[in-house]
Amino acid sequence: MRTLLNPIFTLFCAILALSTSVQIHAADIVKLDRIVAVVNQGVVTEQELDARMVSVAKQFAKAGKDLPPDNTLRRQVLERLISDSLQMQHAARTGIKIGGNQVDLAFERIAEQNNLTITEFSEALNKDGISVDKFKADIQNEMTIGRLREREIMSRVTVTETEIDNLLTTQSATPDAQDEYEISHILIRTPEEAAPEDVKAAKEKVSEALSALQSGLSFDKVSATYSDAPNALEGGQLGWKKSGQIPGLFLNALKPLAAGSITEVLRSPNGYHILKLTDKRGNSAPLVIDQTHARHILVKLSEIMSEKEAKHKIDGIKVRLDNNEDFKTLARQYSDDGSSSNGGDLGWINPGDTVPNFEQAMNALAPNEISAPVKSRFGWHIIQVIERRSQDMTKESQRLKARQEIRSRKADEAYQDWLSELRDRAYVDMKLEDEF
């Protein structure tokens, strides 16, 4: 035993002596990651939280906004990460997946919108300390959540003709019904079956928020500090909303306000609200658009109709038209479009109703003129313009806008309720409660 222990003891002493002789520098210490929240079977790590904090701080600085206190910002950012995690988990469970090709196309569009090539945009991201892979991962998450919202919410929201009629009746009876409001929103949420102490705490919180606003603190900062809304870190900005998109409780409070003013505290079933009116504008001009009455003959490409064969066929039809054969007769006989039974008649066409190649060729024609063969993603077309007119589409446009306004309002309300339900059903264990 002695011969075994002595070498081990000697080695231990040597290691101890060596370790005490090494000077440890703070820069050499690598901080280990840790879990800051458990979300069902997933986790949010401190590195994720810190990275998002840096990103949010940059966004605030770029927009010239003041940051809320650090612990408040951390809570808001953590809540956003938890919400995103819950939605991504639900999307995975229900089979929603955004492919890499879709992400690459979205990345290219963002580069184009910034007037940059893909290489230039990638270099700009790296200069800002953002890796392209991380940026694309964020795009993928946003697209996934958008697809999830569309499936879970938008597909369930219905708008009836009666609702549209009622909104239009209300608007016609109200001179300012077409007004639009640019608004921001602070929400202090109360649970559906809130206990008295929860209601009291919410009242105190919204009173603090209102006092902060009245003392001159910016709405952006107060929103980021106090609001429970998903867009709290964006200053609660809701953008421009038409009257029909705004709940009556909010609209009545906004109407008498001047731009830059805030409402008093408003109570709804969801909780307590404070709104800011950033700007207001009218929107009652009539809508007159140029319409084209046209007809066409389409030769589709398919497995049995190659590009070469389709072009040969459409060229033959054009020769017959040039020799004064009847357009309707040839359309009924040869067109692969559903309009063939009507002699290729497409009726009155609004701008944007057709694919760009078709519309561009159609717009270049004079009445009764017949185009040369035109290629689109559907195949080869020959187009004839019958006549043109300027049409007042105000009523049609009003019905379309009313439908969109009602759908948007219902979708926003349903989305907030759905997120609350998703959170209530989830297991969430926040590990940083003592730090807030």
Short mmCIF file of N, CA, C and O in Angstrom, two decimals, residues 202-297:
data_model
loop_
_atom_site.label_atom_id
_atom_site.label_comp_id
_atom_site.label_asym_id
_atom_site.label_seq_id
_atom_site.Cartn_x
_atom_site.Cartn_y
_atom_site.Cartn_z
N ALA A 202 -52.39 44.80 -11.94
CA ALA A 202 -52.45 45.35 -13.30
C ALA A 202 -52.81 46.83 -13.27
O ALA A 202 -52.25 47.63 -14.03
N LYS A 203 -53.75 47.21 -12.40
CA LYS A 203 -54.12 48.62 -12.26
C LYS A 203 -52.93 49.47 -11.83
O LYS A 203 -52.70 50.56 -12.35
N GLU A 204 -52.18 48.96 -10.87
CA GLU A 204 -51.01 49.70 -10.39
C GLU A 204 -49.96 49.84 -11.49
O GLU A 204 -49.35 50.90 -11.66
N LYS A 205 -49.78 48.77 -12.26
CA LYS A 205 -48.78 48.79 -13.33
C LYS A 205 -49.15 49.78 -14.42
O LYS A 205 -48.31 50.55 -14.90
N VAL A 206 -50.44 49.79 -14.82
CA VAL A 206 -50.84 50.71 -15.88
C VAL A 206 -50.83 52.16 -15.38
O VAL A 206 -50.55 53.08 -16.15
N SER A 207 -51.11 52.34 -14.10
CA SER A 207 -51.02 53.70 -13.53
C SER A 207 -49.58 54.20 -13.55
O SER A 207 -49.32 55.38 -13.85
N GLU A 208 -48.63 53.31 -13.26
CA GLU A 208 -47.22 53.68 -13.32
C GLU A 208 -46.82 54.05 -14.74
O GLU A 208 -46.08 55.02 -14.98
N ALA A 209 -47.32 53.25 -15.71
CA ALA A 209 -47.00 53.53 -17.11
C ALA A 209 -47.56 54.89 -17.53
O ALA A 209 -46.88 55.67 -18.20
N LEU A 210 -48.80 55.18 -17.15
CA LEU A 210 -49.42 56.46 -17.51
C LEU A 210 -48.67 57.62 -16.86
O LEU A 210 -48.43 58.65 -17.50
N SER A 211 -48.28 57.45 -15.63
CA SER A 211 -47.52 58.50 -14.93
C SER A 211 -46.18 58.75 -15.62
O SER A 211 -45.75 59.90 -15.76
N ALA A 212 -45.53 57.67 -16.05
CA ALA A 212 -44.25 57.81 -16.75
C ALA A 212 -44.43 58.58 -18.05
O ALA A 212 -43.61 59.45 -18.40
N LEU A 213 -45.51 58.31 -18.77
CA LEU A 213 -45.79 59.04 -20.01
C LEU A 213 -46.09 60.51 -19.73
O LEU A 213 -45.60 61.41 -20.43
N GLN A 214 -46.87 60.75 -18.72
CA GLN A 214 -47.23 62.13 -18.37
C GLN A 214 -46.04 62.93 -17.87
O GLN A 214 -46.03 64.17 -17.97
N SER A 215 -45.03 62.24 -17.35
CA SER A 215 -43.83 62.93 -16.88
C SER A 215 -42.86 63.25 -18.02
O SER A 215 -41.83 63.89 -17.80
N GLY A 216 -43.19 62.79 -19.22
CA GLY A 216 -42.36 63.11 -20.38
C GLY A 216 -41.53 61.98 -20.93
O GLY A 216 -40.81 62.15 -21.92
N LEU A 217 -41.61 60.77 -20.33
CA LEU A 217 -40.86 59.63 -20.84
C LEU A 217 -41.45 59.21 -22.18
O LEU A 217 -42.66 59.27 -22.40
N SER A 218 -40.60 58.81 -23.11
CA SER A 218 -41.07 58.47 -24.46
C SER A 218 -41.98 57.25 -24.43
O SER A 218 -41.82 56.34 -23.60
N PHE A 219 -42.93 57.22 -25.37
CA PHE A 219 -43.87 56.11 -25.46
C PHE A 219 -43.12 54.80 -25.75
O PHE A 219 -43.46 53.75 -25.22
N ASP A 220 -42.07 54.89 -26.60
CA ASP A 220 -41.28 53.71 -26.93
C ASP A 220 -40.69 53.08 -25.68
O ASP A 220 -40.75 51.86 -25.49
N LYS A 221 -40.12 53.92 -24.83
CA LYS A 221 -39.46 53.40 -23.63
C LYS A 221 -40.46 52.85 -22.63
O LYS A 221 -40.24 51.80 -22.02
N VAL A 222 -41.59 53.55 -22.48
CA VAL A 222 -42.62 53.08 -21.55
C VAL A 222 -43.21 51.76 -22.04
O VAL A 222 -43.47 50.84 -21.26
N SER A 223 -43.41 51.64 -23.35
CA SER A 223 -43.91 50.39 -23.91
C SER A 223 -42.94 49.25 -23.62
O SER A 223 -43.35 48.17 -23.17
N ALA A 224 -41.67 49.48 -23.89
CA ALA A 224 -40.67 48.43 -23.67
C ALA A 224 -40.53 48.07 -22.20
O ALA A 224 -40.17 46.95 -21.85
N THR A 225 -40.84 49.03 -21.32
CA THR A 225 -40.70 48.81 -19.89
C THR A 225 -41.90 48.10 -19.29
O THR A 225 -41.76 47.21 -18.45
N TYR A 226 -43.10 48.48 -19.72
CA TYR A 226 -44.31 48.01 -19.04
C TYR A 226 -45.21 47.09 -19.86
O TYR A 226 -45.91 46.26 -19.30
N SER A 227 -45.25 47.24 -21.17
CA SER A 227 -46.29 46.59 -21.96
C SER A 227 -46.13 45.07 -22.04
O SER A 227 -45.01 44.56 -22.12
N ASP A 228 -47.27 44.38 -22.05
CA ASP A 228 -47.29 42.93 -22.23
C ASP A 228 -47.59 42.54 -23.67
O ASP A 228 -47.73 41.35 -23.98
N ALA A 229 -47.72 43.51 -24.56
CA ALA A 229 -48.03 43.21 -25.96
C ALA A 229 -46.82 42.60 -26.65
O ALA A 229 -45.68 42.90 -26.29
N PRO A 230 -47.04 41.75 -27.66
CA PRO A 230 -45.91 41.12 -28.35
C PRO A 230 -44.96 42.10 -29.01
O PRO A 230 -43.79 41.80 -29.19
N ASN A 231 -45.47 43.30 -29.38
CA ASN A 231 -44.61 44.28 -30.05
C ASN A 231 -44.13 45.36 -29.09
O ASN A 231 -43.81 46.47 -29.51
N ALA A 232 -44.05 45.03 -27.81
CA ALA A 232 -43.63 46.02 -26.81
C ALA A 232 -42.25 46.59 -27.11
O ALA A 232 -42.01 47.79 -26.93
N LEU A 233 -41.33 45.74 -27.59
CA LEU A 233 -39.96 46.19 -27.85
C LEU A 233 -39.87 47.06 -29.10
O LEU A 233 -38.85 47.69 -29.34
N GLU A 234 -40.94 47.06 -29.92
CA GLU A 234 -41.00 47.95 -31.07
C GLU A 234 -41.76 49.23 -30.74
O GLU A 234 -42.22 49.95 -31.62
N GLY A 235 -41.90 49.50 -29.46
CA GLY A 235 -42.61 50.71 -29.03
C GLY A 235 -44.11 50.56 -29.12
O GLY A 235 -44.84 51.55 -29.06
N GLY A 236 -44.59 49.33 -29.29
CA GLY A 236 -46.02 49.09 -29.39
C GLY A 236 -46.62 49.62 -30.68
O GLY A 236 -47.84 49.76 -30.80
N GLN A 237 -45.78 49.87 -31.68
CA GLN A 237 -46.27 50.48 -32.92
C GLN A 237 -47.18 49.52 -33.68
O GLN A 237 -46.81 48.39 -33.97
N LEU A 238 -48.38 50.01 -34.02
CA LEU A 238 -49.34 49.24 -34.79
C LEU A 238 -49.45 49.73 -36.23
O LEU A 238 -50.15 49.14 -37.04
N GLY A 239 -48.75 50.82 -36.54
CA GLY A 239 -48.78 51.37 -37.90
C GLY A 239 -50.11 52.05 -38.20
O GLY A 239 -50.86 52.42 -37.29
N TRP A 240 -50.39 52.22 -39.49
CA TRP A 240 -51.62 52.88 -39.93
C TRP A 240 -52.77 51.88 -39.90
O TRP A 240 -52.67 50.78 -40.43
N LYS A 241 -53.85 52.28 -39.26
CA LYS A 241 -55.05 51.45 -39.18
C LYS A 241 -56.26 52.26 -39.65
O LYS A 241 -56.43 53.42 -39.27
N LYS A 242 -57.10 51.62 -40.46
CA LYS A 242 -58.34 52.25 -40.87
C LYS A 242 -59.35 52.17 -39.74
O LYS A 242 -59.24 51.32 -38.85
N SER A 243 -60.33 53.04 -39.80
CA SER A 243 -61.33 53.08 -38.73
C SER A 243 -61.94 51.71 -38.48
O SER A 243 -62.14 51.30 -37.33
N GLY A 244 -62.23 50.97 -39.58
CA GLY A 244 -62.87 49.67 -39.44
C GLY A 244 -61.98 48.62 -38.81
O GLY A 244 -62.47 47.57 -38.38
N GLN A 245 -60.68 48.88 -38.75
CA GLN A 245 -59.77 47.92 -38.14
C GLN A 245 -59.58 48.16 -36.65
O GLN A 245 -58.95 47.35 -35.98
N ILE A 246 -60.11 49.26 -36.17
CA ILE A 246 -59.88 49.66 -34.78
C ILE A 246 -61.12 49.37 -33.95
O ILE A 246 -62.23 49.78 -34.32
N PRO A 247 -60.99 48.65 -32.83
CA PRO A 247 -62.15 48.40 -31.97
C PRO A 247 -62.82 49.71 -31.54
O PRO A 247 -62.14 50.73 -31.36
N GLY A 248 -64.13 49.66 -31.39
CA GLY A 248 -64.89 50.86 -31.06
C GLY A 248 -64.39 51.58 -29.82
O GLY A 248 -64.35 52.82 -29.77
N LEU A 249 -63.99 50.83 -28.80
CA LEU A 249 -63.47 51.42 -27.56
C LEU A 249 -62.27 52.30 -27.85
O LEU A 249 -62.15 53.43 -27.33
N PHE A 250 -61.35 51.81 -28.70
CA PHE A 250 -60.15 52.57 -29.03
C PHE A 250 -60.47 53.74 -29.95
O PHE A 250 -59.95 54.85 -29.77
N LEU A 251 -61.33 53.49 -30.94
CA LEU A 251 -61.64 54.53 -31.93
C LEU A 251 -62.28 55.74 -31.27
O LEU A 251 -61.93 56.89 -31.59
N ASN A 252 -63.20 55.51 -30.37
CA ASN A 252 -63.87 56.63 -29.68
C ASN A 252 -62.88 57.45 -28.87
O ASN A 252 -63.04 58.67 -28.73
N ALA A 253 -61.85 56.79 -28.33
CA ALA A 253 -60.84 57.51 -27.55
C ALA A 253 -59.87 58.26 -28.45
O ALA A 253 -59.35 59.32 -28.07
N LEU A 254 -59.64 57.75 -29.66
CA LEU A 254 -58.67 58.37 -30.57
C LEU A 254 -59.23 59.57 -31.31
O LEU A 254 -58.50 60.52 -31.61
N LYS A 255 -60.51 59.53 -31.67
CA LYS A 255 -61.10 60.55 -32.53
C LYS A 255 -60.86 61.98 -32.05
O LYS A 255 -60.49 62.85 -32.85
N PRO A 256 -61.05 62.30 -30.77
CA PRO A 256 -60.87 63.69 -30.35
C PRO A 256 -59.41 64.12 -30.15
O PRO A 256 -59.14 65.29 -29.89
N LEU A 257 -58.47 63.18 -30.28
CA LEU A 257 -57.07 63.49 -29.97
C LEU A 257 -56.38 64.22 -31.10
O LEU A 257 -56.67 64.01 -32.28
N ALA A 258 -55.42 65.06 -30.74
CA ALA A 258 -54.51 65.66 -31.71
C ALA A 258 -53.31 64.73 -31.87
O ALA A 258 -53.00 63.93 -30.98
N ALA A 259 -52.64 64.81 -33.01
CA ALA A 259 -51.46 63.98 -33.26
C ALA A 259 -50.43 64.19 -32.16
O ALA A 259 -50.15 65.32 -31.75
N GLY A 260 -49.87 63.09 -31.66
CA GLY A 260 -48.89 63.15 -30.59
C GLY A 260 -49.47 62.95 -29.21
O GLY A 260 -48.72 62.82 -28.23
N SER A 261 -50.81 62.93 -29.09
CA SER A 261 -51.46 62.79 -27.79
C SER A 261 -51.64 61.33 -27.41
O SER A 261 -51.58 60.43 -28.25
N ILE A 262 -51.91 61.10 -26.13
CA ILE A 262 -52.17 59.75 -25.64
C ILE A 262 -53.55 59.71 -24.99
O ILE A 262 -54.07 60.73 -24.53
N THR A 263 -54.15 58.53 -24.98
CA THR A 263 -55.46 58.36 -24.35
C THR A 263 -55.31 58.19 -22.84
O THR A 263 -54.20 57.97 -22.34
N GLU A 264 -56.42 58.25 -22.15
CA GLU A 264 -56.45 57.80 -20.77
C GLU A 264 -56.39 56.28 -20.77
O GLU A 264 -56.40 55.64 -21.82
N VAL A 265 -56.34 55.68 -19.61
CA VAL A 265 -56.33 54.23 -19.50
C VAL A 265 -57.70 53.68 -19.95
O VAL A 265 -58.74 54.17 -19.52
N LEU A 266 -57.66 52.69 -20.83
CA LEU A 266 -58.88 52.07 -21.34
C LEU A 266 -58.94 50.62 -20.85
O LEU A 266 -57.92 49.94 -20.83
N ARG A 267 -60.13 50.17 -20.48
CA ARG A 267 -60.30 48.81 -19.96
C ARG A 267 -61.06 47.96 -20.96
O ARG A 267 -62.09 48.37 -21.49
N SER A 268 -60.51 46.77 -21.28
CA SER A 268 -61.19 45.82 -22.15
C SER A 268 -61.11 44.45 -21.49
O SER A 268 -60.43 44.28 -20.48
N PRO A 269 -61.77 43.43 -22.05
CA PRO A 269 -61.66 42.09 -21.46
C PRO A 269 -60.23 41.56 -21.41
O PRO A 269 -59.92 40.70 -20.58
N ASN A 270 -59.35 42.07 -22.28
CA ASN A 270 -57.95 41.60 -22.31
C ASN A 270 -57.08 42.24 -21.25
O ASN A 270 -56.01 41.73 -20.93
N GLY A 271 -57.49 43.40 -20.75
CA GLY A 271 -56.67 44.10 -19.77
C GLY A 271 -56.82 45.60 -19.88
O GLY A 271 -57.88 46.12 -20.28
N TYR A 272 -55.73 46.32 -19.56
CA TYR A 272 -55.74 47.78 -19.59
C TYR A 272 -54.87 48.26 -20.75
O TYR A 272 -53.83 47.68 -21.05
N HIS A 273 -55.31 49.35 -21.39
CA HIS A 273 -54.64 49.84 -22.59
C HIS A 273 -54.37 51.35 -22.49
O HIS A 273 -55.16 52.09 -21.90
N ILE A 274 -53.26 51.76 -23.11
CA ILE A 274 -52.99 53.18 -23.36
C ILE A 274 -52.59 53.28 -24.83
O ILE A 274 -51.74 52.52 -25.30
N LEU A 275 -53.21 54.22 -25.57
CA LEU A 275 -52.90 54.39 -26.98
C LEU A 275 -52.27 55.76 -27.21
O LEU A 275 -52.58 56.73 -26.52
N LYS A 276 -51.39 55.80 -28.21
CA LYS A 276 -50.83 57.07 -28.66
C LYS A 276 -51.22 57.28 -30.11
O LYS A 276 -51.07 56.38 -30.94
N LEU A 277 -51.75 58.46 -30.42
CA LEU A 277 -52.07 58.82 -31.80
C LEU A 277 -50.87 59.55 -32.39
O LEU A 277 -50.60 60.70 -32.03
N THR A 278 -50.15 58.89 -33.28
CA THR A 278 -48.98 59.50 -33.90
C THR A 278 -49.38 60.45 -35.01
O THR A 278 -48.85 61.55 -35.14
N ASP A 279 -50.36 60.03 -35.84
CA ASP A 279 -50.81 60.86 -36.96
C ASP A 279 -52.18 60.39 -37.40
O ASP A 279 -52.64 59.31 -37.03
N LYS A 280 -52.82 61.22 -38.24
CA LYS A 280 -54.17 60.91 -38.72
C LYS A 280 -54.29 61.47 -40.13
O LYS A 280 -53.73 62.52 -40.45
N ARG A 281 -55.04 60.74 -40.99
CA ARG A 281 -55.22 61.23 -42.35
C ARG A 281 -56.57 60.75 -42.90
O ARG A 281 -57.11 59.73 -42.47
N GLY A 282 -57.10 61.50 -43.86
CA GLY A 282 -58.36 61.13 -44.52
C GLY A 282 -58.08 60.23 -45.71
O GLY A 282 -56.98 60.22 -46.25
N ASN A 283 -59.11 59.48 -46.12
CA ASN A 283 -58.91 58.55 -47.23
C ASN A 283 -60.23 58.34 -47.96
O ASN A 283 -60.77 57.24 -48.01
N SER A 284 -60.79 59.41 -48.53
CA SER A 284 -62.12 59.31 -49.11
C SER A 284 -62.15 59.61 -50.62
O SER A 284 -63.21 59.84 -51.17
N ALA A 285 -60.99 59.66 -51.28
CA ALA A 285 -60.96 59.97 -52.71
C ALA A 285 -61.56 58.84 -53.51
O ALA A 285 -61.37 57.66 -53.18
N PRO A 286 -62.31 59.14 -54.58
CA PRO A 286 -62.87 58.08 -55.42
C PRO A 286 -61.76 57.32 -56.14
O PRO A 286 -60.68 57.86 -56.40
N LEU A 287 -62.03 56.07 -56.47
CA LEU A 287 -61.04 55.23 -57.13
C LEU A 287 -61.49 54.97 -58.57
O LEU A 287 -62.48 54.29 -58.81
N VAL A 288 -60.77 55.57 -59.51
CA VAL A 288 -61.05 55.37 -60.93
C VAL A 288 -59.85 54.65 -61.54
O VAL A 288 -58.71 55.14 -61.42
N ILE A 289 -60.10 53.51 -62.18
CA ILE A 289 -58.99 52.75 -62.76
C ILE A 289 -59.27 52.48 -64.24
O ILE A 289 -60.41 52.46 -64.68
N ASP A 290 -58.19 52.27 -64.99
CA ASP A 290 -58.29 51.93 -66.40
C ASP A 290 -58.44 50.42 -66.55
O ASP A 290 -57.60 49.65 -66.05
N GLN A 291 -59.51 50.00 -67.22
CA GLN A 291 -59.77 48.59 -67.45
C GLN A 291 -59.64 48.24 -68.93
O GLN A 291 -59.87 49.10 -69.79
N THR A 292 -59.28 47.00 -69.19
CA THR A 292 -59.14 46.52 -70.57
C THR A 292 -60.03 45.31 -70.78
O THR A 292 -59.98 44.35 -69.99
N HIS A 293 -60.83 45.36 -71.84
CA HIS A 293 -61.62 44.20 -72.25
C HIS A 293 -60.80 43.46 -73.31
O HIS A 293 -60.52 44.02 -74.37
N ALA A 294 -60.41 42.23 -73.00
CA ALA A 294 -59.50 41.50 -73.89
C ALA A 294 -59.91 40.04 -74.01
O ALA A 294 -60.70 39.52 -73.21
N ARG A 295 -59.36 39.41 -75.04
CA ARG A 295 -59.51 37.97 -75.20
C ARG A 295 -58.17 37.40 -75.63
O ARG A 295 -57.28 38.13 -76.08
N HIS A 296 -58.02 36.08 -75.45
CA HIS A 296 -56.72 35.47 -75.81
C HIS A 296 -56.89 34.02 -76.22
O HIS A 296 -57.93 33.38 -75.96
N ILE A 297 -55.85 33.52 -76.82
CA ILE A 297 -55.71 32.10 -77.14
C ILE A 297 -54.44 31.63 -76.44
O ILE A 297 -53.39 32.26 -76.56
#
